[in-house]
């Protein structure tokens, strides 16, 4: 006879299945949490550079390299062309103003000088001849005037005498008229002699004035020609040191050719190359400093060359006050060029992190120093030592400032020793 079997409510399989479901759910939840939580990376703290954010004095400046140059440089150019006949000094000599450097020869120029001197001498001789002729003519006119004056006086005397006699009825009218006619003739003759003498004097003065002006022009031309010949001797225009002298005996020099330069020994300036990024912030009067033999010397920009070449422009800086005694022409100096006044700011030391983050975020350490989390920041001005922190960090915070090359996209660093 068949017997009814009552099914079991809890079989071992059901018990195992029901017990595994919560565990699976727990594992799934843990896996989800670990997969969506912050990514971590264990890092050896001994290989990191950690800096503490602090408040302090901040001054923006940039480091630049400068070359020491003479304060004044005068170039020696050949004012006239010629052949080098003699060198009086060698390169590097200390010169006095007007001291000869070298002598050139130029036969054409010297011949022109001789011709000019001859022309001046000929003109002077001609002027002397003209002056003598004019003087003789004047003397002749004066003699004629003297004769006319004498004849006039005699005619006047006879006329007055004949007039009195005629009035007294002593002589006839014919004799009086003859004396009167002679008197009038001598009067006109004397007046004409004086007019001729006056005209001759005016003409002589005009001619002599023109000759004098011609002579003055020729003298000026002769002076200029002598100066050009004198320029064949190249002389130092100022006191200084002769450098870069490029001329040898027998060498042909063209007019205007550069022969060398003269550096004034009165002082030095520093010429620096600056990145074009700062061109709008550089102006005359800006301060800087350099260190020579352990001592700091202040400088000031006195001239800005705005032409950009190779991504850089140049400035000339002069020393303010004392000039270092140990510097020499051509020496390179490391300068600190100040771009702003000193202010109080929150400071973060510079480091390799900036290359990866662009200054937009950093890894900030937790208070216990066992971990570091990615933190957004905003940086402002900078100098070779510090960044100015505008937001995201406070004084006392510690930040990893070494490079982040090996951290990838990690959000958290665990500092495991």
Short mmCIF file of C-alpha atoms in Angstrom, two decimals:
data_model
loop_
_atom_site.label_atom_id
_atom_site.label_comp_id
_atom_site.label_asym_id
_atom_site.label_seq_id
_atom_site.Cartn_x
_atom_site.Cartn_y
_atom_site.Cartn_z
CA UNK A 1 0.00 0.00 0.00
CA UNK A 2 1.33 3.40 -0.98
CA UNK A 3 2.28 5.85 1.79
CA UNK A 4 2.17 9.65 1.55
CA UNK A 5 5.61 11.34 2.01
CA UNK A 6 5.71 14.76 3.64
CA UNK A 7 8.32 17.08 1.95
CA UNK A 8 11.02 18.66 4.09
CA UNK A 9 10.84 22.41 4.56
CA UNK A 10 14.65 22.99 4.99
CA UNK A 11 16.95 20.86 3.00
CA UNK A 12 20.76 21.25 3.27
CA UNK A 13 20.81 22.75 -0.22
CA UNK A 14 18.24 25.38 0.68
CA UNK A 15 20.06 26.21 3.89
CA UNK A 16 23.36 26.67 2.00
CA UNK A 17 21.68 28.75 -0.66
CA UNK A 18 19.90 31.03 1.80
CA UNK A 19 23.04 31.51 3.87
CA UNK A 20 25.18 32.41 0.83
CA UNK A 21 22.95 35.17 -0.47
CA UNK A 22 23.73 37.72 2.31
CA UNK A 23 27.43 36.94 2.02
CA UNK A 24 27.34 37.50 -1.72
CA UNK A 25 25.51 40.75 -1.22
CA UNK A 26 28.10 41.85 1.33
CA UNK A 27 30.96 40.98 -1.02
CA UNK A 28 29.29 42.83 -3.86
CA UNK A 29 28.77 45.91 -1.70
CA UNK A 30 32.39 45.84 -0.56
CA UNK A 31 33.62 45.45 -4.10
CA UNK A 32 31.44 48.35 -5.21
CA UNK A 33 32.70 50.54 -2.39
CA UNK A 34 36.30 49.73 -3.09
CA UNK A 35 35.82 50.29 -6.80
CA UNK A 36 34.16 53.68 -6.47
CA UNK A 37 36.16 55.10 -3.52
CA UNK A 38 39.30 57.27 -3.82
CA UNK A 39 42.27 55.62 -5.60
CA UNK A 40 45.26 55.10 -3.33
CA UNK A 41 48.97 54.62 -3.78
CA UNK A 42 51.50 53.64 -1.18
CA UNK A 43 54.53 55.96 -1.29
CA UNK A 44 57.78 55.97 0.61
CA UNK A 45 57.90 59.39 2.39
CA UNK A 46 61.70 59.34 2.33
CA UNK A 47 61.53 59.91 -1.41
CA UNK A 48 59.27 62.96 -1.16
CA UNK A 49 59.99 66.64 -0.56
CA UNK A 50 57.48 68.14 1.85
CA UNK A 51 57.21 71.90 2.49
CA UNK A 52 55.14 73.77 5.00
CA UNK A 53 52.94 76.62 3.87
CA UNK A 54 53.77 79.81 5.76
CA UNK A 55 53.02 83.53 5.80
CA UNK A 56 55.94 85.81 5.15
CA UNK A 57 57.42 88.61 3.12
CA UNK A 58 57.10 88.12 -0.62
CA UNK A 59 58.79 90.05 -3.39
CA UNK A 60 58.45 89.10 -7.02
CA UNK A 61 61.73 88.99 -8.90
CA UNK A 62 63.26 87.08 -11.78
CA UNK A 63 66.81 85.76 -12.16
CA UNK A 64 68.63 86.96 -15.27
CA UNK A 65 72.18 86.81 -16.56
CA UNK A 66 74.05 89.99 -17.41
CA UNK A 67 77.34 90.80 -19.10
CA UNK A 68 79.61 93.54 -17.77
CA UNK A 69 80.28 96.25 -20.36
CA UNK A 70 82.03 99.63 -20.20
CA UNK A 71 79.70 102.46 -19.29
CA UNK A 72 80.66 104.28 -22.51
CA UNK A 73 81.99 102.77 -25.72
CA UNK A 74 83.18 104.92 -28.62
CA UNK A 75 83.82 103.27 -31.97
CA UNK A 76 86.88 104.24 -34.00
CA UNK A 77 85.98 104.59 -37.68
CA UNK A 78 88.25 105.75 -40.49
CA UNK A 79 87.09 109.26 -41.41
CA UNK A 80 89.21 109.02 -44.56
CA UNK A 81 90.45 106.04 -46.50
CA UNK A 82 94.10 105.25 -46.99
CA UNK A 83 96.97 102.89 -46.39
CA UNK A 84 98.18 102.15 -42.86
CA UNK A 85 101.68 103.61 -42.60
CA UNK A 86 102.30 103.53 -38.87
CA UNK A 87 100.74 102.14 -35.65
CA UNK A 88 101.52 104.06 -32.51
CA UNK A 89 99.85 101.71 -29.97
CA UNK A 90 98.65 98.13 -29.69
CA UNK A 91 95.30 96.63 -28.75
CA UNK A 92 94.53 97.00 -25.03
CA UNK A 93 96.52 100.22 -24.55
CA UNK A 94 95.21 102.92 -22.22
CA UNK A 95 94.68 106.09 -24.26
CA UNK A 96 94.41 109.78 -23.56
CA UNK A 97 92.03 112.00 -25.51
CA UNK A 98 93.74 113.17 -28.70
CA UNK A 99 96.53 110.60 -28.53
CA UNK A 100 97.31 109.16 -32.00
CA UNK A 101 96.43 105.53 -32.66
CA UNK A 102 97.66 105.06 -36.22
CA UNK A 103 98.53 107.05 -39.35
CA UNK A 104 97.18 106.56 -42.86
CA UNK A 105 98.49 107.86 -46.17
CA UNK A 106 96.33 109.05 -49.08
CA UNK A 107 98.19 110.56 -52.07
CA UNK A 108 95.01 111.82 -53.75
CA UNK A 109 93.90 113.64 -50.63
CA UNK A 110 97.33 115.16 -50.07
CA UNK A 111 97.49 116.30 -53.72
CA UNK A 112 94.06 117.91 -53.34
CA UNK A 113 95.40 119.79 -50.35
CA UNK A 114 98.38 121.08 -52.36
CA UNK A 115 96.08 122.19 -55.19
CA UNK A 116 93.79 123.93 -52.74
CA UNK A 117 96.71 125.73 -51.12
CA UNK A 118 97.95 126.80 -54.56
CA UNK A 119 94.50 128.11 -55.51
CA UNK A 120 94.30 130.10 -52.30
CA UNK A 121 97.77 131.53 -52.89
CA UNK A 122 96.86 132.51 -56.46
CA UNK A 123 93.68 134.19 -55.30
CA UNK A 124 95.58 136.04 -52.62
CA UNK A 125 98.11 137.24 -55.22
CA UNK A 126 95.32 138.35 -57.56
CA UNK A 127 93.64 140.19 -54.72
CA UNK A 128 96.88 141.97 -53.93
CA UNK A 129 97.31 142.99 -57.57
CA UNK A 130 93.71 144.22 -57.73
CA UNK A 131 94.17 146.10 -54.48
CA UNK A 132 97.32 147.80 -55.79
CA UNK A 133 95.59 148.73 -59.05
CA UNK A 134 92.62 150.10 -57.16
CA UNK A 135 94.92 152.08 -54.91
CA UNK A 136 96.76 153.56 -57.93
CA UNK A 137 93.46 154.46 -59.56
CA UNK A 138 92.30 156.11 -56.36
CA UNK A 139 95.53 158.09 -56.12
CA UNK A 140 95.06 159.24 -59.72
CA UNK A 141 91.51 160.32 -59.02
CA UNK A 142 92.65 162.16 -55.91
CA UNK A 143 95.28 164.02 -57.96
CA UNK A 144 92.64 164.96 -60.51
CA UNK A 145 90.37 166.18 -57.74
CA UNK A 146 93.22 168.23 -56.26
CA UNK A 147 93.83 169.86 -59.64
CA UNK A 148 90.13 170.54 -60.05
CA UNK A 149 89.94 172.07 -56.56
CA UNK A 150 92.93 174.30 -57.27
CA UNK A 151 91.52 175.44 -60.62
CA UNK A 152 88.13 176.06 -59.04
CA UNK A 153 89.62 178.20 -56.32
CA UNK A 154 91.60 180.25 -58.88
CA UNK A 155 88.54 180.67 -61.09
CA UNK A 156 86.48 181.71 -58.09
CA UNK A 157 89.07 184.30 -57.06
CA UNK A 158 89.21 185.80 -60.60
CA UNK A 159 85.44 185.74 -60.85
CA UNK A 160 84.98 187.64 -57.59
CA UNK A 161 87.65 190.15 -58.60
CA UNK A 162 86.19 190.69 -62.04
CA UNK A 163 82.75 191.02 -60.59
CA UNK A 164 83.83 193.82 -58.25
CA UNK A 165 85.64 195.59 -61.04
CA UNK A 166 82.68 195.27 -63.36
CA UNK A 167 80.36 196.68 -60.71
CA UNK A 168 82.76 199.64 -60.39
CA UNK A 169 82.70 200.14 -64.19
CA UNK A 170 86.41 199.47 -64.37
CA UNK A 171 86.29 196.59 -66.86
CA UNK A 172 84.07 195.75 -69.73
CA UNK A 173 81.23 193.26 -69.65
CA UNK A 174 83.15 190.88 -71.94
CA UNK A 175 85.96 190.41 -69.46
CA UNK A 176 83.46 189.77 -66.63
CA UNK A 177 81.58 187.20 -68.71
CA UNK A 178 84.82 185.36 -69.49
CA UNK A 179 85.68 185.15 -65.76
CA UNK A 180 82.13 184.02 -64.94
CA UNK A 181 82.22 181.30 -67.61
CA UNK A 182 85.60 180.04 -66.38
CA UNK A 183 84.28 179.93 -62.80
CA UNK A 184 81.21 177.90 -63.79
CA UNK A 185 83.34 175.45 -65.78
CA UNK A 186 85.69 174.83 -62.87
CA UNK A 187 82.72 174.37 -60.56
CA UNK A 188 81.27 171.64 -62.80
CA UNK A 189 84.70 170.10 -63.25
CA UNK A 190 85.28 169.86 -59.48
CA UNK A 191 81.83 168.35 -58.92
CA UNK A 192 82.45 165.77 -61.66
CA UNK A 193 85.85 164.85 -60.19
CA UNK A 194 84.26 164.27 -56.80
CA UNK A 195 81.48 162.13 -58.32
CA UNK A 196 84.02 160.02 -60.22
CA UNK A 197 86.10 159.55 -57.08
CA UNK A 198 83.02 158.53 -55.11
CA UNK A 199 81.93 156.03 -57.77
CA UNK A 200 85.43 154.58 -58.01
CA UNK A 201 85.56 154.20 -54.24
CA UNK A 202 82.20 152.37 -54.20
CA UNK A 203 83.26 150.06 -57.04
CA UNK A 204 86.58 149.40 -55.33
CA UNK A 205 84.86 148.56 -52.05
CA UNK A 206 82.39 146.26 -53.83
CA UNK A 207 85.15 144.48 -55.72
CA UNK A 208 87.27 144.11 -52.61
CA UNK A 209 84.26 142.78 -50.67
CA UNK A 210 83.57 140.15 -53.30
CA UNK A 211 87.22 139.20 -53.42
CA UNK A 212 87.31 139.00 -49.63
CA UNK A 213 84.31 136.70 -49.55
CA UNK A 214 85.82 134.48 -52.24
CA UNK A 215 89.04 134.36 -50.29
CA UNK A 216 87.15 133.47 -47.09
CA UNK A 217 85.34 130.63 -48.88
CA UNK A 218 88.59 129.30 -50.26
CA UNK A 219 90.18 129.58 -46.83
CA UNK A 220 87.30 127.59 -45.34
CA UNK A 221 87.73 124.98 -48.07
CA UNK A 222 91.46 124.91 -47.36
CA UNK A 223 90.80 124.50 -43.63
CA UNK A 224 88.40 121.65 -44.36
CA UNK A 225 90.93 120.02 -46.66
CA UNK A 226 93.64 120.32 -44.02
CA UNK A 227 91.26 118.76 -41.52
CA UNK A 228 90.58 115.86 -43.90
CA UNK A 229 94.31 115.31 -44.29
CA UNK A 230 94.67 115.59 -40.52
CA UNK A 231 92.04 112.86 -40.15
CA UNK A 232 94.53 110.47 -41.73
CA UNK A 233 95.99 110.35 -38.22
CA UNK A 234 93.38 108.44 -36.20
CA UNK A 235 93.24 109.79 -32.64
CA UNK A 236 91.49 108.70 -29.44
CA UNK A 237 88.25 110.72 -28.99
CA UNK A 238 88.13 110.11 -25.21
CA UNK A 239 90.22 108.74 -22.39
CA UNK A 240 89.85 104.97 -22.27
CA UNK A 241 91.15 101.55 -23.18
CA UNK A 242 91.67 100.64 -26.82
CA UNK A 243 90.07 97.31 -27.75
CA UNK A 244 89.39 95.35 -30.93
CA UNK A 245 91.99 97.27 -32.96
CA UNK A 246 91.86 95.72 -36.44
CA UNK A 247 94.55 97.33 -38.61
CA UNK A 248 98.00 96.28 -39.74
CA UNK A 249 100.77 98.23 -41.46
CA UNK A 250 100.29 98.14 -45.22
CA UNK A 251 96.58 97.40 -44.97
CA UNK A 252 94.21 99.45 -47.13
CA UNK A 253 91.43 101.07 -45.12
CA UNK A 254 88.19 102.29 -46.68
CA UNK A 255 86.47 105.47 -45.59
CA UNK A 256 84.07 104.71 -42.74
CA UNK A 257 85.64 101.31 -41.99
CA UNK A 258 85.59 100.27 -38.32
CA UNK A 259 89.09 100.15 -36.85
CA UNK A 260 88.34 99.36 -33.23
CA UNK A 261 86.68 100.82 -30.18
CA UNK A 262 87.57 102.80 -27.09
CA UNK A 263 86.06 101.77 -23.75
CA UNK A 264 85.77 104.49 -21.14
CA UNK A 265 87.34 103.47 -17.84
CA UNK A 266 85.05 105.71 -15.81
CA UNK A 267 82.61 102.92 -14.97
CA UNK A 268 80.69 99.81 -16.00
CA UNK A 269 77.16 98.84 -16.95
CA UNK A 270 75.47 95.44 -17.11
CA UNK A 271 73.54 94.34 -20.20
CA UNK A 272 70.98 91.63 -19.44
CA UNK A 273 68.77 89.42 -21.63
CA UNK A 274 65.17 89.07 -20.39
CA UNK A 275 62.38 86.79 -21.61
CA UNK A 276 59.86 88.64 -23.79
CA UNK A 277 57.10 87.49 -21.41
CA UNK A 278 58.14 90.30 -19.05
CA UNK A 279 58.50 93.10 -21.61
CA UNK A 280 55.36 94.90 -20.44
CA UNK A 281 56.62 94.95 -16.85
CA UNK A 282 60.15 96.19 -17.48
CA UNK A 283 60.84 99.94 -17.50
CA UNK A 284 63.71 102.33 -16.68
CA UNK A 285 64.21 102.78 -12.94
CA UNK A 286 63.36 99.18 -12.02
CA UNK A 287 65.66 97.87 -9.29
CA UNK A 288 67.83 94.77 -9.20
CA UNK A 289 70.89 93.40 -7.45
CA UNK A 290 73.84 91.11 -7.96
CA UNK A 291 76.33 89.39 -5.69
CA UNK A 292 80.07 89.71 -6.32
CA UNK A 293 82.62 88.16 -3.98
CA UNK A 294 79.94 87.58 -1.36
CA UNK A 295 78.73 91.19 -1.34
CA UNK A 296 75.43 92.42 -2.76
CA UNK A 297 75.40 95.46 -5.04
CA UNK A 298 72.18 97.26 -6.11
CA UNK A 299 71.53 98.06 -9.77
CA UNK A 300 68.94 100.05 -11.67
CA UNK A 301 67.63 99.76 -15.22
CA UNK A 302 68.53 102.88 -17.21
CA UNK A 303 67.63 101.80 -20.75
CA UNK A 304 65.27 99.21 -22.27
CA UNK A 305 65.82 97.88 -25.80
CA UNK A 306 62.32 96.91 -26.91
CA UNK A 307 63.43 94.96 -29.99
CA UNK A 308 62.79 91.25 -29.39
CA UNK A 309 65.21 88.71 -30.83
CA UNK A 310 65.07 84.98 -30.16
CA UNK A 311 62.30 85.47 -27.61
CA UNK A 312 64.35 87.90 -25.53
CA UNK A 313 64.98 91.62 -25.24
CA UNK A 314 67.84 93.53 -23.59
CA UNK A 315 68.22 96.14 -20.87
CA UNK A 316 71.15 98.20 -19.64
CA UNK A 317 71.60 98.42 -15.87
CA UNK A 318 73.93 100.70 -13.93
CA UNK A 319 75.28 100.26 -10.43
CA UNK A 320 73.68 102.40 -7.74
CA UNK A 321 76.47 103.70 -5.54
CA UNK A 322 79.52 101.50 -5.16
CA UNK A 323 80.82 99.54 -8.14
CA UNK A 324 82.46 96.15 -7.50
CA UNK A 325 86.21 96.45 -7.89
CA UNK A 326 86.68 92.85 -8.96
CA UNK A 327 84.53 92.93 -12.11
CA UNK A 328 86.00 93.04 -15.60
CA UNK A 329 84.68 93.70 -19.07
CA UNK A 330 82.90 90.61 -20.48
CA UNK A 331 82.29 89.05 -17.05
CA UNK A 332 78.90 87.34 -16.56
CA UNK A 333 76.86 88.24 -13.46
CA UNK A 334 73.77 86.58 -12.03
CA UNK A 335 71.14 89.25 -11.33
CA UNK A 336 67.90 89.38 -9.40
CA UNK A 337 65.49 91.80 -11.09
CA UNK A 338 62.72 93.02 -8.79
CA UNK A 339 59.25 93.27 -10.39
CA UNK A 340 57.26 94.54 -7.40
CA UNK A 341 57.34 95.88 -3.86
CA UNK A 342 57.71 93.59 -0.87
CA UNK A 343 54.35 92.43 0.60
CA UNK A 344 53.00 89.88 3.11
CA UNK A 345 51.59 86.73 1.51
CA UNK A 346 50.92 83.01 2.05
CA UNK A 347 53.94 81.23 0.58
CA UNK A 348 54.52 77.78 -0.86
CA UNK A 349 58.04 76.65 -1.72
CA UNK A 350 58.71 75.99 -5.40
CA UNK A 351 59.17 72.41 -6.57
CA UNK A 352 58.75 69.91 -9.34
CA UNK A 353 55.02 69.46 -8.72
CA UNK A 354 54.22 72.52 -10.83
CA UNK A 355 55.22 70.76 -14.05
CA UNK A 356 52.45 68.19 -13.64
CA UNK A 357 49.73 70.30 -12.03
CA UNK A 358 50.30 73.73 -13.55
CA UNK A 359 49.69 75.11 -10.07
CA UNK A 360 46.04 74.05 -10.09
CA UNK A 361 46.27 71.34 -7.38
CA UNK A 362 48.68 69.76 -4.90
CA UNK A 363 48.90 66.79 -2.54
CA UNK A 364 48.28 68.14 0.95
CA UNK A 365 49.25 66.00 3.96
CA UNK A 366 46.77 65.04 6.61
CA UNK A 367 47.43 66.42 10.13
CA UNK A 368 48.91 63.08 11.25
CA UNK A 369 51.21 63.03 8.24
CA UNK A 370 50.23 59.47 7.25
CA UNK A 371 48.45 60.34 4.02
CA UNK A 372 48.13 63.10 1.42
CA UNK A 373 45.04 64.07 -0.54
CA UNK A 374 44.69 65.88 -3.82
CA UNK A 375 43.63 69.47 -3.08
CA UNK A 376 42.68 72.23 -5.53
CA UNK A 377 44.67 75.46 -5.11
CA UNK A 378 45.14 78.79 -6.87
CA UNK A 379 48.62 80.28 -7.13
CA UNK A 380 49.54 83.86 -8.03
CA UNK A 381 52.89 85.56 -8.37
CA UNK A 382 56.17 83.73 -8.06
CA UNK A 383 59.86 84.22 -7.60
CA UNK A 384 62.71 81.68 -7.79
CA UNK A 385 61.95 80.48 -4.24
CA UNK A 386 58.18 80.70 -3.63
CA UNK A 387 54.70 80.76 -5.11
CA UNK A 388 52.11 83.14 -3.74
CA UNK A 389 49.08 81.11 -2.55
CA UNK A 390 45.77 82.81 -3.30
CA UNK A 391 43.40 80.05 -2.14
CA UNK A 392 43.25 76.35 -1.19
CA UNK A 393 45.97 76.35 1.48
CA UNK A 394 46.57 77.97 4.84
CA UNK A 395 49.71 78.65 6.86
CA UNK A 396 50.77 75.46 8.61
CA UNK A 397 49.56 73.09 5.88
CA UNK A 398 52.15 70.65 4.59
CA UNK A 399 52.38 69.98 0.88
CA UNK A 400 54.36 67.52 -1.23
CA UNK A 401 56.40 69.81 -3.51
CA UNK A 402 58.52 67.21 -5.30
CA UNK A 403 57.51 65.94 -8.74
CA UNK A 404 54.29 63.99 -9.27
CA UNK A 405 55.49 61.96 -12.25
CA UNK A 406 54.82 58.56 -10.64
CA UNK A 407 51.45 59.33 -9.08
CA UNK A 408 49.32 59.15 -12.23
CA UNK A 409 45.68 59.96 -11.45
CA UNK A 410 45.85 58.95 -7.79
CA UNK A 411 43.62 60.89 -5.45
CA UNK A 412 45.26 59.74 -2.21
CA UNK A 413 48.82 58.87 -1.25
CA UNK A 414 49.49 56.62 1.72
CA UNK A 415 52.82 57.46 3.30
CA UNK A 416 53.97 54.01 4.32
CA UNK A 417 57.33 53.74 6.03
#
